[in-house]
């Protein structure tokens, strides 16, 4: 039981820190990221601990998140950025590949 609890805690930490920093406003063309600006500061919808939530980003780093999100947002879906509908934090459906600007993790 102790090992299972440690594994669960490690998994939760890994899912949070995998994309914990370097959020930037990036240009997307036909679903593909082309270029990004400086680190982002503001609110955006991101995947946080397995659910999409509105989170505050400061200088590219996530600081805090609210309850699960419901609405439309641009997310990475099956290798392409798409406008998707999110219901109570869960993706329900997505449209064709997106073109425009969005906030996304950028490791560079």
Short mmCIF file of C-alpha atoms in Angstrom, two decimals:
data_model
loop_
_atom_site.label_atom_id
_atom_site.label_comp_id
_atom_site.label_asym_id
_atom_site.label_seq_id
_atom_site.Cartn_x
_atom_site.Cartn_y
_atom_site.Cartn_z
CA UNK A 1 0.00 0.00 0.00
CA UNK A 2 2.86 2.39 0.85
CA UNK A 3 4.48 1.78 -2.56
CA UNK A 4 1.17 2.42 -4.36
CA UNK A 5 0.76 5.77 -2.53
CA UNK A 6 4.32 6.80 -3.43
CA UNK A 7 3.77 5.82 -7.06
CA UNK A 8 0.52 7.82 -7.21
CA UNK A 9 2.22 10.87 -5.68
CA UNK A 10 5.15 10.59 -8.10
CA UNK A 11 2.79 10.26 -11.06
CA UNK A 12 0.80 13.33 -9.98
CA UNK A 13 3.99 15.35 -9.59
CA UNK A 14 5.30 14.23 -12.99
CA UNK A 15 2.05 15.14 -14.74
CA UNK A 16 2.16 18.60 -13.18
CA UNK A 17 5.83 19.33 -13.82
CA UNK A 18 6.03 17.92 -17.34
CA UNK A 19 4.68 21.18 -18.75
CA UNK A 20 5.11 23.40 -15.71
CA UNK A 21 7.09 26.17 -17.41
CA UNK A 22 7.88 28.08 -20.57
CA UNK A 23 4.31 28.98 -21.56
CA UNK A 24 4.52 31.35 -24.52
CA UNK A 25 2.19 32.91 -27.07
CA UNK A 26 2.85 30.94 -30.24
CA UNK A 27 1.65 31.25 -33.82
CA UNK A 28 -0.07 28.14 -35.14
CA UNK A 29 -0.47 27.51 -38.88
CA UNK A 30 -2.76 24.68 -40.02
CA UNK A 31 -2.37 22.98 -36.64
CA UNK A 32 1.43 23.29 -36.40
CA UNK A 33 3.43 25.59 -34.12
CA UNK A 34 5.59 27.91 -36.22
CA UNK A 35 7.11 30.48 -33.82
CA UNK A 36 6.73 31.78 -30.27
CA UNK A 37 7.22 35.06 -28.42
CA UNK A 38 8.60 35.80 -24.97
CA UNK A 39 7.19 33.98 -21.88
CA UNK A 40 3.46 34.62 -21.31
CA UNK A 41 1.82 36.34 -18.34
CA UNK A 42 -1.96 36.12 -17.91
CA UNK A 43 -4.75 33.55 -17.70
CA UNK A 44 -5.16 30.65 -20.11
CA UNK A 45 -6.64 27.17 -20.26
CA UNK A 46 -4.08 24.37 -19.81
CA UNK A 47 -4.00 20.70 -18.94
CA UNK A 48 -3.39 20.53 -15.19
CA UNK A 49 -3.33 17.23 -13.30
CA UNK A 50 -5.38 15.49 -16.02
CA UNK A 51 -8.05 18.18 -16.47
CA UNK A 52 -8.29 21.38 -18.47
CA UNK A 53 -8.41 24.36 -16.11
CA UNK A 54 -8.05 28.14 -16.32
CA UNK A 55 -4.64 28.85 -14.85
CA UNK A 56 -2.64 31.98 -14.14
CA UNK A 57 0.74 32.08 -15.85
CA UNK A 58 3.46 34.49 -14.68
CA UNK A 59 6.57 34.96 -16.84
CA UNK A 60 5.89 31.59 -18.50
CA UNK A 61 5.32 29.63 -15.26
CA UNK A 62 2.02 28.29 -13.93
CA UNK A 63 1.20 29.85 -10.56
CA UNK A 64 -2.34 28.66 -9.74
CA UNK A 65 -5.42 27.13 -11.36
CA UNK A 66 -9.17 27.31 -10.87
CA UNK A 67 -11.85 24.63 -11.10
CA UNK A 68 -12.20 22.50 -14.27
CA UNK A 69 -12.96 24.54 -17.42
CA UNK A 70 -16.02 24.38 -19.66
CA UNK A 71 -15.95 26.07 -23.09
CA UNK A 72 -13.88 26.16 -26.27
CA UNK A 73 -10.11 26.49 -26.33
CA UNK A 74 -7.13 25.64 -28.53
CA UNK A 75 -5.22 22.54 -27.40
CA UNK A 76 -2.73 20.05 -28.81
CA UNK A 77 -4.89 17.12 -29.98
CA UNK A 78 -3.40 14.09 -31.74
CA UNK A 79 -0.27 16.02 -32.73
CA UNK A 80 -2.03 19.14 -34.04
CA UNK A 81 -3.41 22.29 -32.44
CA UNK A 82 -7.21 22.37 -32.75
CA UNK A 83 -10.14 24.27 -31.28
CA UNK A 84 -11.76 21.81 -28.90
CA UNK A 85 -14.80 21.85 -26.66
CA UNK A 86 -14.04 21.15 -23.01
CA UNK A 87 -16.78 20.11 -20.57
CA UNK A 88 -16.01 20.08 -16.83
CA UNK A 89 -12.29 19.80 -17.58
CA UNK A 90 -12.57 17.00 -20.15
CA UNK A 91 -12.15 17.23 -23.93
CA UNK A 92 -15.37 16.28 -25.72
CA UNK A 93 -14.71 17.08 -29.41
CA UNK A 94 -12.37 19.05 -31.67
CA UNK A 95 -12.58 20.85 -35.00
CA UNK A 96 -10.14 21.01 -37.90
CA UNK A 97 -6.52 22.18 -37.37
CA UNK A 98 -6.23 25.72 -35.98
CA UNK A 99 -4.52 28.78 -37.47
CA UNK A 100 -3.83 31.79 -35.25
CA UNK A 101 -2.14 32.57 -31.91
CA UNK A 102 -2.47 30.58 -28.68
CA UNK A 103 -0.63 30.08 -25.40
CA UNK A 104 1.22 26.77 -25.25
CA UNK A 105 4.28 25.21 -23.60
CA UNK A 106 7.44 25.86 -25.61
CA UNK A 107 10.66 24.27 -24.32
CA UNK A 108 12.93 26.58 -26.34
#
